[in-house]
Coordinates of C-alpha atoms and ligand atoms in Angstrom, one line a residue:
X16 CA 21.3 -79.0 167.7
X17 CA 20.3 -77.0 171.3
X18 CA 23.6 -75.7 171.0
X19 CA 22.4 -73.3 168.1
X20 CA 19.6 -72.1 170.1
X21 CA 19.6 -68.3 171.9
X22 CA 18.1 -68.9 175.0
X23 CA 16.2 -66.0 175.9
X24 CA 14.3 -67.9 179.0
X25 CA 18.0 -68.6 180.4
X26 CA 19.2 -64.9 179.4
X27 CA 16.2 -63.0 181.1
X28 CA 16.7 -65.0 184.1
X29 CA 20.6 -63.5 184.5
X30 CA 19.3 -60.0 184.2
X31 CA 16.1 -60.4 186.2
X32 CA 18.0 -61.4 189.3
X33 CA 20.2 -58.4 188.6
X34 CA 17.2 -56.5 188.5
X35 CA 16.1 -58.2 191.5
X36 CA 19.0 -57.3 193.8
X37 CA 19.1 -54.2 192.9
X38 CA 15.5 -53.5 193.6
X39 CA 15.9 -55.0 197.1
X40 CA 18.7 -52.4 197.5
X41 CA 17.0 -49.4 196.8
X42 CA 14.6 -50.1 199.2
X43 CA 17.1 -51.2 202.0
X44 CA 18.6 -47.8 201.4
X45 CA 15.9 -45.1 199.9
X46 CA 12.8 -47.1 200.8
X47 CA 11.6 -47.1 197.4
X48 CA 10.4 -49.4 195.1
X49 CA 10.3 -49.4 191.4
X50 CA 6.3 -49.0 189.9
X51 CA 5.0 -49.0 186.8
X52 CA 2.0 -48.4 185.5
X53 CA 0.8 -50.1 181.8
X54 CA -2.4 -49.0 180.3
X55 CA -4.6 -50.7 177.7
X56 CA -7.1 -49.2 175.9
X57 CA -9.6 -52.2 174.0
X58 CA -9.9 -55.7 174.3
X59 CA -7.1 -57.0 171.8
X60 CA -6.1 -60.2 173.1
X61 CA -2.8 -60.4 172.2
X62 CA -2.0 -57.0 173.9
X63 CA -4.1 -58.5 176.9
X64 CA -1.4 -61.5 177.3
X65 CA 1.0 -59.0 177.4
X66 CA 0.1 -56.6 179.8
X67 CA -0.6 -59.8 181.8
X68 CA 2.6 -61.2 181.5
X69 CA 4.4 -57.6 182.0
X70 CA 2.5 -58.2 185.7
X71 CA 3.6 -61.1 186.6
X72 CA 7.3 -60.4 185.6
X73 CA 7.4 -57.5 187.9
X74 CA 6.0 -59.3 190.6
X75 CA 8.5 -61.9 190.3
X76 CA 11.4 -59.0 190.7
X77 CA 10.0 -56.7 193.1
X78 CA 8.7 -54.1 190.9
X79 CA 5.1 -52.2 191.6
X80 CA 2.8 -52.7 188.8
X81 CA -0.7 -50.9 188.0
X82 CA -2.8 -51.8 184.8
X83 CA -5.2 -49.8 183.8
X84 CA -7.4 -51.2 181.2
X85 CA -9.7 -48.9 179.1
X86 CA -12.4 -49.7 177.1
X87 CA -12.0 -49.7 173.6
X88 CA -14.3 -46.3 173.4
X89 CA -12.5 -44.3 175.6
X90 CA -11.8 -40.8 174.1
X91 CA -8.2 -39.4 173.7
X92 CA -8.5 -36.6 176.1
X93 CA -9.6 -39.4 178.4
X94 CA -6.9 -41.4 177.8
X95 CA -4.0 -38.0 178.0
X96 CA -5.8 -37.3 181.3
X97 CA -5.0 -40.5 182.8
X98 CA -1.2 -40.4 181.3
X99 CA -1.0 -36.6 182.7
X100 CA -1.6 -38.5 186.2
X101 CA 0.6 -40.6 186.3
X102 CA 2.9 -38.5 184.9
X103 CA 3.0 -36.9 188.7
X104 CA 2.3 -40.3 190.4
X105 CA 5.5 -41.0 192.3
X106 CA 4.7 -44.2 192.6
X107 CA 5.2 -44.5 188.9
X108 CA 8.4 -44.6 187.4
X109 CA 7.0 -46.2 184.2
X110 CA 4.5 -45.6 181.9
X111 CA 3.4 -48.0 179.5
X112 CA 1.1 -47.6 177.0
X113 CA 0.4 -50.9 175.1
X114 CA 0.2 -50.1 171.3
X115 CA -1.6 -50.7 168.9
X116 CA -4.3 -47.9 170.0
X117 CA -7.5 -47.9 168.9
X118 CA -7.6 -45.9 165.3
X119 CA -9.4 -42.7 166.8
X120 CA -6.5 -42.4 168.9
X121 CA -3.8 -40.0 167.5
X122 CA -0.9 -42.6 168.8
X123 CA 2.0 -40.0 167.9
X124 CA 0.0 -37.6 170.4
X125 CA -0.8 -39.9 172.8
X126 CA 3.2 -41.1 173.5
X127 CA 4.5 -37.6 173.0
X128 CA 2.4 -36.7 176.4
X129 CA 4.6 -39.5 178.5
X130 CA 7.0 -38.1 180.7
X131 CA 10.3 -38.7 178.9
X132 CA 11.6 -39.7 182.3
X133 CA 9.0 -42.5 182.9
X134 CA 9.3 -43.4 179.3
X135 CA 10.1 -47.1 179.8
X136 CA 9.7 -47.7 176.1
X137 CA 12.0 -45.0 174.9
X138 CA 8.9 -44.6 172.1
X139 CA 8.9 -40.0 173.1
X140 CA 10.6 -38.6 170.3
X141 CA 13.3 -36.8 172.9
X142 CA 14.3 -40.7 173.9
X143 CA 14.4 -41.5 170.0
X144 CA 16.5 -38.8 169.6
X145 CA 18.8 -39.3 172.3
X146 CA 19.0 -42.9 171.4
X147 CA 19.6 -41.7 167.1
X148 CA 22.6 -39.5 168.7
X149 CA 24.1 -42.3 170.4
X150 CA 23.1 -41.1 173.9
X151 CA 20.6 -43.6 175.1
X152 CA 18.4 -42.9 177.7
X153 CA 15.5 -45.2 177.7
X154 CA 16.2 -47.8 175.0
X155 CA 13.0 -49.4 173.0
X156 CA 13.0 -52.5 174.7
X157 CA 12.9 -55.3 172.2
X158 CA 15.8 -54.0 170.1
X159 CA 17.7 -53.5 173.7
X160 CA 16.9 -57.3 174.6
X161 CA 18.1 -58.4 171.0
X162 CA 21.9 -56.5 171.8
X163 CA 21.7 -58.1 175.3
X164 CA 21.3 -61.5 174.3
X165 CA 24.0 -61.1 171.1
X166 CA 25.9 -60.1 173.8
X167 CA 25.2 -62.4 176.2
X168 CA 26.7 -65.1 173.2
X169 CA 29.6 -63.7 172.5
X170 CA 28.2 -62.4 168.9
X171 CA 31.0 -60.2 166.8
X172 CA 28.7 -57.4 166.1
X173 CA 31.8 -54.8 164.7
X174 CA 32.0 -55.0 160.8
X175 CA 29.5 -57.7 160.4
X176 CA 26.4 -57.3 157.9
X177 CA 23.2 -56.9 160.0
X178 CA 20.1 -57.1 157.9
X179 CA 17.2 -56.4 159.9
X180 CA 13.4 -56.8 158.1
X181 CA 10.8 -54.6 159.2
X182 CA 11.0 -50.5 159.6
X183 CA 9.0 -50.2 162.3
X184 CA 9.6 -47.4 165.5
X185 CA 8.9 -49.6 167.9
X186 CA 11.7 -52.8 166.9
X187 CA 13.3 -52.4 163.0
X188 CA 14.6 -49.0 163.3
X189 CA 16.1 -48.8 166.8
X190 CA 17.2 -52.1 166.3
X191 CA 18.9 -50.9 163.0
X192 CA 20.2 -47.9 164.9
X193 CA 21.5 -50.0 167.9
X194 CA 23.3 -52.4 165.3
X195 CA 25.3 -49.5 163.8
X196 CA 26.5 -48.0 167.2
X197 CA 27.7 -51.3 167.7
X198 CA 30.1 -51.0 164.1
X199 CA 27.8 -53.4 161.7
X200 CA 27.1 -52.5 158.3
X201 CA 23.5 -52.1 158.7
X202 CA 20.6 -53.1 156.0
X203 CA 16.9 -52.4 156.7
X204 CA 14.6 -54.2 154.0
X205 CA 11.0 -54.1 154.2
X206 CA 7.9 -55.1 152.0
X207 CA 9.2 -52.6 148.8
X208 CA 12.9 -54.0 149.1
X209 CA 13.5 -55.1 145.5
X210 CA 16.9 -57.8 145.8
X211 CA 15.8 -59.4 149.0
X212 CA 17.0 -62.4 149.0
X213 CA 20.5 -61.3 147.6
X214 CA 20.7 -58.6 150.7
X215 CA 19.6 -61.6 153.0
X216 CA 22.6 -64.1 151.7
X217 CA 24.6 -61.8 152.3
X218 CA 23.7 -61.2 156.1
X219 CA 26.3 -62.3 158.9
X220 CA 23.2 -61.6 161.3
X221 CA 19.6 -61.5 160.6
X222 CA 16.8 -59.4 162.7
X223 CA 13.1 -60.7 160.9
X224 CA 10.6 -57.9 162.3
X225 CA 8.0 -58.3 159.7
X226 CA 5.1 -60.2 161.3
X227 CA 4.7 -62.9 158.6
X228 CA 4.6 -66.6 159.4
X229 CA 8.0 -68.5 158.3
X230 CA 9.3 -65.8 156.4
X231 CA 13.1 -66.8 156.2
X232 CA 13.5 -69.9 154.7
X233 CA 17.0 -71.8 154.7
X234 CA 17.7 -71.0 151.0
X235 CA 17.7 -66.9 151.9
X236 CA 20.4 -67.8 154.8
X237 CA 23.7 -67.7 154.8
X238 CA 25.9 -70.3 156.7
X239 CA 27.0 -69.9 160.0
X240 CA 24.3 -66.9 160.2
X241 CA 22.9 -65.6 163.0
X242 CA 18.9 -65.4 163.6
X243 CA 17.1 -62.9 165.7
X244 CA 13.2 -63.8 165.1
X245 CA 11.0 -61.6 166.3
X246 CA 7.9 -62.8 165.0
X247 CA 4.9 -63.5 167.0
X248 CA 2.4 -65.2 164.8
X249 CA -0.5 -67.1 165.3
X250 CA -1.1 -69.7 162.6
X251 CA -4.5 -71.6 161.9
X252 CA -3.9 -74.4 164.1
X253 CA -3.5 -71.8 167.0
X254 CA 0.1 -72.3 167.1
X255 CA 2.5 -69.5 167.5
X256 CA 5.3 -69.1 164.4
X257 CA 7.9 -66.6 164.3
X258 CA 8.8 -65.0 161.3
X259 CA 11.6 -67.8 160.7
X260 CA 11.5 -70.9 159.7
X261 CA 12.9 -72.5 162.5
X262 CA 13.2 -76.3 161.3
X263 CA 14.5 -75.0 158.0
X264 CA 16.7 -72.4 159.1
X265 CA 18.7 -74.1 162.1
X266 CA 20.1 -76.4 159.7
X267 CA 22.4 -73.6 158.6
X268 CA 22.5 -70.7 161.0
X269 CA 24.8 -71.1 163.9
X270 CA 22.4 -68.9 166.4
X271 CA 18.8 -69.1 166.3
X272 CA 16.1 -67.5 168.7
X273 CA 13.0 -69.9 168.7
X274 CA 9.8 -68.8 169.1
X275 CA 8.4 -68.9 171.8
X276 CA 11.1 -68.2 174.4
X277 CA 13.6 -66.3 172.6
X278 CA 13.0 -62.5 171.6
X279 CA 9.7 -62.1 173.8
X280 CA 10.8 -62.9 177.5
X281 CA 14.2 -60.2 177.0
X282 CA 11.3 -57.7 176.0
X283 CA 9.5 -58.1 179.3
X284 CA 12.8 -58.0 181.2
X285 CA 13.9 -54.7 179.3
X286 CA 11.2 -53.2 180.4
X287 CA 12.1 -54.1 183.9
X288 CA 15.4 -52.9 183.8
X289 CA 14.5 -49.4 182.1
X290 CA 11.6 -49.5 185.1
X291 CA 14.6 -49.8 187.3
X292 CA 17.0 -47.2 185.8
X293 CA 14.1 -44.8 186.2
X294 CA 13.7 -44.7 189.8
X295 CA 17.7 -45.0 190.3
X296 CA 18.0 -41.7 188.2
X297 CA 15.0 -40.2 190.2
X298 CA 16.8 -41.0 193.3
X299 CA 20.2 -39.3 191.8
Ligands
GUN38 N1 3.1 -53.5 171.3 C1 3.9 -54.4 170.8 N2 5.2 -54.3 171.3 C2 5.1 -53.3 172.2 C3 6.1 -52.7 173.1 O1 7.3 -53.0 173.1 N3 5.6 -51.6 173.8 C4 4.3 -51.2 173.8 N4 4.0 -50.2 174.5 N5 3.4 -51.7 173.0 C5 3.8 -52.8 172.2

């Protein structure tokens, strides 16, 4: 049954050494190297893991990383203070801000004031846009690893029905968006959808954003489906759980992402490559 499985370990590896080569490159040629620079503000542990992991990733490739971690009563006009810095840091070529902020932060505010051009998450409204026009610049970099690794498998995206659960900025609408540049027919459900489980039968591929443990079961699936979860949940037993369920669900998809090692490392590697593309379009 590992032949249903999306690898997103093995898939991250291919583009990392791209991004690896091409790093090494640029500062043969232009001695420069790409940085980035995340910042998180309070002590949420999850976001902690990732900012941790985001390190070691760029280590791995050659990229300059800086985290800046804030405590959790740090004022906005600190916090746009430190983003205006880096903003003129040329070191920097991203800028990360790890979300969710803490509630007296005005978030909308706060990723507005990141350079578009070191806007590594393509989260500034002038990336959204360019990305809602069909012009990407910086894509958002979950729904960007998602294409990649449909890709990557040889997945007919043209004319199939995408359903993709969850409407939020930073995956389910980009994702969406991504889907129908890409010629799918193009459903987002979320927590108010009334026919769900029809909509979902009917889907040739499936994107689960919603955050809730085991979601999809196999009797909402269609055969031969295929599954992008990008769920990251922790259960009681301290287990993590996409938003799939896996066991249930691989007996009649023909793609599955498991969780871990599927949607999460192509995230961190996105982030990478839009890290890269930054400092190549700085250099010209
Ligand atoms: N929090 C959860 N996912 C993300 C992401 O992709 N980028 C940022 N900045 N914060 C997140």
């Amino acid at each position: 049954m590992s032949d249903k499985i999306i690898d997103g370990k093995l898939v991250s590896e291919k583009i990392r050494n791209v991004i690896k080569e091409k790093a090494q490159r640029i500062q043969k040629e232009f001695s420069r190297v790409p940085g980035l620079a995340a910042v998180l503000v309070g002590e949420d542990p999850a976001s902690q893991i990732y900012v941790r992991n985001k390190r070691r990733s760029c280590e791995d490739v050659g990229i300059y990383s800086e985290e800046h971690k804030l405590s959790e009563s740090t004022t906005q006009d600190e916090l746009l203070s430190l983003i205006d810095k880096l903003n003129n840091d040329n070191k920097i070529n991203g800028i990360l801000v790890q979300l969710p902020l803490p509630s007296h932060i005005n978030e909308s505010l706060v990723l507005n004031s990141v350079s578009p051009e070191k806007d590594v998450d393509g989260f500034h409204p002038i990336n959204a846009g360019y990305l809602f026009e069909g012009q990407p610049k910086f894509i958002p970099c979950t729904p960007h690893g998602i294409i990649k690794m449909l890709e990557f498998y040889n997945v007919e995206i043209e004319g199939k029905n995408a359903v993709v659960l969850g409407r939020s900025n930073i995956v389910g609408k980009p994702a969406a968006i991504l889907l129908l540049q890409k010629n799918a027919t193009v459903t987002i459900c979320h927590s108010r959808t009334r026919n769900l489980n029809e909509v979902l039968k009917n889907a040739d591929i499936i994107v689960a954003a919603i955050g809730k443990a085991h979601f999809v079961k196999k009797e909402m699936v269609k055969e031969g489906a295929v599954i992008i979860d990008v769920g990251i949940n922790r259960l009681e037993n301290g287990k993590l759980a996409g938003d799939v369920d896996f066991d249930g669900v691989r007996e009649v998809c023909s793609l599955i992402t498991p969780v871990p090692g599927g949607v999460g490392p192509m995230t961190i590697t996105m982030l990478l490559w839009n890290t890269l593309k930054s400092l190549e379009e700085s250099i010209g």
